[in-house]
Amino acid sequence: MAKQIQIIQGDITKQHVDAIVNAANSALSGGGGVDGAIHRAAGPELLKASRKLGPCSAGEARITEGYRLPANYVIHAVGPVWRGGEQGEDALLASCYRASLSFANDYDIQSIAFPAISTGAYGYPLNKATQIAIQTVKEWLETNDLPHVVHFVCFDNKTYRAYQRELEK
Ligand code: ADP
């Protein structure tokens, strides 16, 4: 099966993929934005499970079941808070994408959906984050068997357009 990247505008909690990625905080204790939406949709079991796996540093990720979500798994990735760009933010952002993808082999994750990690409350400049997300995923797909399909799920139109522009480059 050809490996592919798809840009989708919508709600990540509705994605029928093997795993969705959450833009989590280090305590893995739920929060606002996409994190809140995922916990609401998955139900309280998700919080119970994720809390036990924290703390999780920026650049790292943990995995739980998906509970009431259509996805089998939630991968809780902690992106960096944007502090001006001189604090290793780019490397940490790339690292949390790779850490998420690296569960694919052990958990037989063929399809995975990512939100635009760090671009909301964590303040990462959208175009820079988009470039890192797409570049890191492309490199991963070139050198690894799984996953086969990666969805970038963009909640708003501005994010959707940024991803489309970057993928067309
Ligand atoms: P962070 O703290 O990592 O910046 P946020 O949740 O604040 O995370 O924002 C990350 C991105 O997730 C933003 O583009 C935001 O619009 C988007 N987002 C919020 N809710 C959802 C959702 N239900 N599905 C997909 N993306 C979402």
Short mmCIF file of C-alpha atoms and ligand atoms in Angstrom, two decimals:
data_model
loop_
_atom_site.label_atom_id
_atom_site.label_comp_id
_atom_site.label_asym_id
_atom_site.label_seq_id
_atom_site.Cartn_x
_atom_site.Cartn_y
_atom_site.Cartn_z
CA MET A 1 0.00 0.00 0.00
CA ALA A 2 1.34 3.39 -0.97
CA LYS A 3 2.28 5.54 1.97
CA GLN A 4 0.43 8.77 2.04
CA ILE A 5 -0.04 12.06 3.81
CA GLN A 6 -3.49 13.65 3.88
CA ILE A 7 -4.45 17.12 5.07
CA ILE A 8 -7.95 17.20 6.52
CA GLN A 9 -9.98 20.02 7.99
CA GLY A 10 -12.03 18.84 10.95
CA ASP A 11 -12.13 17.43 14.45
CA ILE A 12 -9.46 14.88 15.34
CA THR A 13 -11.75 13.11 17.82
CA LYS A 14 -13.92 11.95 14.88
CA GLN A 15 -11.08 10.35 12.94
CA HIS A 16 -11.36 6.65 12.16
CA VAL A 17 -7.68 5.83 12.30
CA ASP A 18 -5.68 3.40 14.41
CA ALA A 19 -4.24 6.17 16.59
CA ILE A 20 -4.82 9.87 17.15
CA VAL A 21 -2.16 12.08 18.66
CA ASN A 22 -2.98 14.47 21.48
CA ALA A 23 -1.13 17.75 22.05
CA ALA A 24 -0.77 17.02 25.76
CA ASN A 25 0.82 18.83 28.69
CA SER A 26 3.68 17.29 30.68
CA ALA A 27 1.42 16.06 33.47
CA LEU A 28 -0.81 14.29 30.91
CA SER A 29 -3.65 15.68 32.98
CA GLY A 30 -5.95 17.04 30.29
CA GLY A 31 -6.41 20.69 29.44
CA GLY A 32 -7.93 23.01 26.86
CA GLY A 33 -7.82 22.96 23.08
CA VAL A 34 -7.43 19.63 21.36
CA ASP A 35 -6.45 17.98 24.66
CA GLY A 36 -9.81 18.89 26.23
CA ALA A 37 -11.71 17.75 23.14
CA ILE A 38 -9.96 14.36 23.12
CA HIS A 39 -10.58 13.77 26.83
CA ARG A 40 -14.25 14.74 26.52
CA ALA A 41 -14.75 12.39 23.60
CA ALA A 42 -12.76 9.48 25.05
CA GLY A 43 -14.38 9.61 28.50
CA PRO A 44 -12.91 9.65 32.02
CA GLU A 45 -10.98 6.40 31.59
CA LEU A 46 -8.53 8.25 29.38
CA LEU A 47 -7.52 10.68 32.11
CA LYS A 48 -7.09 7.85 34.60
CA ALA A 49 -4.78 6.03 32.20
CA SER A 50 -2.80 9.03 30.96
CA ARG A 51 -2.10 10.49 34.41
CA LYS A 52 -0.35 7.27 35.43
CA LEU A 53 2.09 7.68 32.54
CA GLY A 54 3.15 11.25 33.38
CA PRO A 55 5.19 13.29 33.73
CA CYS A 56 6.26 13.37 30.10
CA SER A 57 8.88 15.88 28.96
CA ALA A 58 8.54 18.07 25.89
CA GLY A 59 9.67 16.08 22.86
CA GLU A 60 8.41 12.77 24.28
CA ALA A 61 5.18 10.80 23.96
CA ARG A 62 3.17 8.08 25.74
CA ILE A 63 0.43 5.77 24.50
CA THR A 64 -2.93 4.71 25.95
CA GLU A 65 -6.04 3.06 24.61
CA GLY A 66 -8.64 5.22 22.86
CA TYR A 67 -11.58 4.21 25.09
CA ARG A 68 -14.77 5.77 23.63
CA LEU A 69 -13.01 7.23 20.59
CA PRO A 70 -13.22 5.61 17.17
CA ALA A 71 -9.40 5.39 17.29
CA ASN A 72 -7.88 2.39 19.11
CA TYR A 73 -5.09 4.42 20.66
CA VAL A 74 -4.28 7.92 21.85
CA ILE A 75 -0.65 8.96 21.67
CA HIS A 76 -0.01 11.78 24.11
CA ALA A 77 2.76 13.95 22.68
CA VAL A 78 4.15 16.93 24.54
CA GLY A 79 5.19 19.73 22.23
CA PRO A 80 7.45 22.60 23.26
CA VAL A 81 6.13 25.95 24.46
CA TRP A 82 7.40 28.63 22.04
CA ARG A 83 9.92 30.80 23.86
CA GLY A 84 11.31 32.77 20.92
CA GLY A 85 13.01 29.95 19.04
CA GLU A 86 16.39 29.84 20.77
CA GLN A 87 15.44 27.22 23.37
CA GLY A 88 15.65 24.15 21.14
CA GLU A 89 11.99 24.40 20.16
CA ASP A 90 12.46 23.08 16.59
CA ALA A 91 14.30 19.95 17.75
CA LEU A 92 11.73 19.30 20.48
CA LEU A 93 8.83 19.67 18.07
CA ALA A 94 10.41 17.27 15.55
CA SER A 95 11.17 14.89 18.39
CA CYS A 96 7.56 14.70 19.57
CA TYR A 97 6.43 13.79 16.03
CA ARG A 98 9.07 11.05 15.82
CA ALA A 99 8.29 9.79 19.33
CA SER A 100 4.61 9.47 18.32
CA LEU A 101 5.42 7.68 15.07
CA SER A 102 7.76 5.30 16.82
CA PHE A 103 4.82 3.53 18.51
CA ALA A 104 3.52 2.42 15.12
CA ASN A 105 5.65 -0.67 14.81
CA ASP A 106 4.94 -2.16 18.26
CA TYR A 107 1.22 -1.37 18.21
CA ASP A 108 0.64 -2.14 14.52
CA ILE A 109 -0.58 1.39 13.86
CA GLN A 110 -1.22 1.63 10.11
CA SER A 111 -2.97 5.00 10.21
CA ILE A 112 -2.36 7.93 12.54
CA ALA A 113 -3.79 11.45 12.84
CA PHE A 114 -1.89 14.47 14.18
CA PRO A 115 -3.21 17.85 15.30
CA ALA A 116 -1.07 20.96 14.77
CA ILE A 117 0.97 20.37 17.93
CA SER A 118 2.13 23.49 19.84
CA THR A 119 0.43 25.96 17.49
CA GLY A 120 -2.42 26.85 19.86
CA ALA A 121 -1.90 27.70 23.53
CA TYR A 122 1.83 26.86 23.23
CA GLY A 123 2.30 29.73 20.77
CA TYR A 124 4.48 28.14 18.07
CA PRO A 125 4.51 30.15 14.82
CA LEU A 126 2.15 28.26 12.51
CA ASN A 127 4.24 28.17 9.34
CA LYS A 128 7.37 27.04 11.13
CA ALA A 129 5.51 24.32 13.03
CA THR A 130 3.82 23.15 9.83
CA GLN A 131 7.15 22.90 8.03
CA ILE A 132 8.64 20.80 10.85
CA ALA A 133 5.56 18.56 11.10
CA ILE A 134 5.48 17.74 7.39
CA GLN A 135 9.23 17.40 6.97
CA THR A 136 9.59 15.11 9.99
CA VAL A 137 6.70 12.89 8.92
CA LYS A 138 7.96 12.68 5.30
CA GLU A 139 11.39 11.60 6.50
CA TRP A 140 9.84 9.01 8.79
CA LEU A 141 7.67 7.52 6.02
CA GLU A 142 10.68 7.23 3.72
CA THR A 143 12.62 5.13 6.21
CA ASN A 144 10.01 3.12 8.17
CA ASP A 145 7.32 0.56 7.28
CA LEU A 146 4.60 1.89 9.59
CA PRO A 147 2.41 3.85 9.62
CA HIS A 148 1.12 3.73 6.04
CA VAL A 149 -1.19 6.73 6.31
CA VAL A 150 -0.74 10.01 8.17
CA HIS A 151 -3.56 12.52 8.51
CA PHE A 152 -2.87 16.09 9.56
CA VAL A 153 -6.15 17.23 11.05
CA CYS A 154 -6.52 21.00 10.95
CA PHE A 155 -9.23 22.52 13.09
CA ASP A 156 -9.38 25.90 11.40
CA ASN A 157 -9.03 27.11 7.84
CA LYS A 158 -5.81 29.06 8.46
CA THR A 159 -4.07 25.89 9.66
CA TYR A 160 -5.53 23.87 6.79
CA ARG A 161 -4.17 26.35 4.24
CA ALA A 162 -0.74 26.42 5.88
CA TYR A 163 -0.50 22.62 5.69
CA GLN A 164 -1.68 22.52 2.08
CA ARG A 165 0.88 25.15 1.07
CA GLU A 166 3.66 23.26 2.83
CA LEU A 167 2.74 19.90 1.32
CA GLU A 168 2.67 21.37 -2.20
CA LYS A 169 6.28 22.62 -1.86
P1 ADP B 1 -0.90 23.32 22.14
O1 ADP B 1 -1.03 23.54 23.63
O2 ADP B 1 0.05 22.19 21.80
O3 ADP B 1 -0.57 24.58 21.40
P2 ADP B 1 -3.75 23.47 21.40
O4 ADP B 1 -4.77 22.42 21.68
O5 ADP B 1 -3.87 24.77 22.11
O6 ADP B 1 -2.32 22.76 21.66
O7 ADP B 1 -3.71 23.75 19.84
C1 ADP B 1 -3.14 22.89 18.88
C2 ADP B 1 -3.99 22.89 17.62
O8 ADP B 1 -5.11 22.02 17.81
C3 ADP B 1 -4.58 24.23 17.22
O9 ADP B 1 -4.44 24.39 15.81
C4 ADP B 1 -6.06 24.09 17.58
O10 ADP B 1 -6.89 24.88 16.74
C5 ADP B 1 -6.26 22.63 17.25
N1 ADP B 1 -7.47 21.97 17.79
C6 ADP B 1 -8.28 22.32 18.80
N2 ADP B 1 -9.30 21.44 18.94
C7 ADP B 1 -9.11 20.49 17.97
C8 ADP B 1 -9.82 19.31 17.55
N3 ADP B 1 -10.92 18.91 18.17
N4 ADP B 1 -9.32 18.60 16.51
C9 ADP B 1 -8.20 18.99 15.86
N5 ADP B 1 -7.49 20.07 16.21
C10 ADP B 1 -7.94 20.82 17.24
#
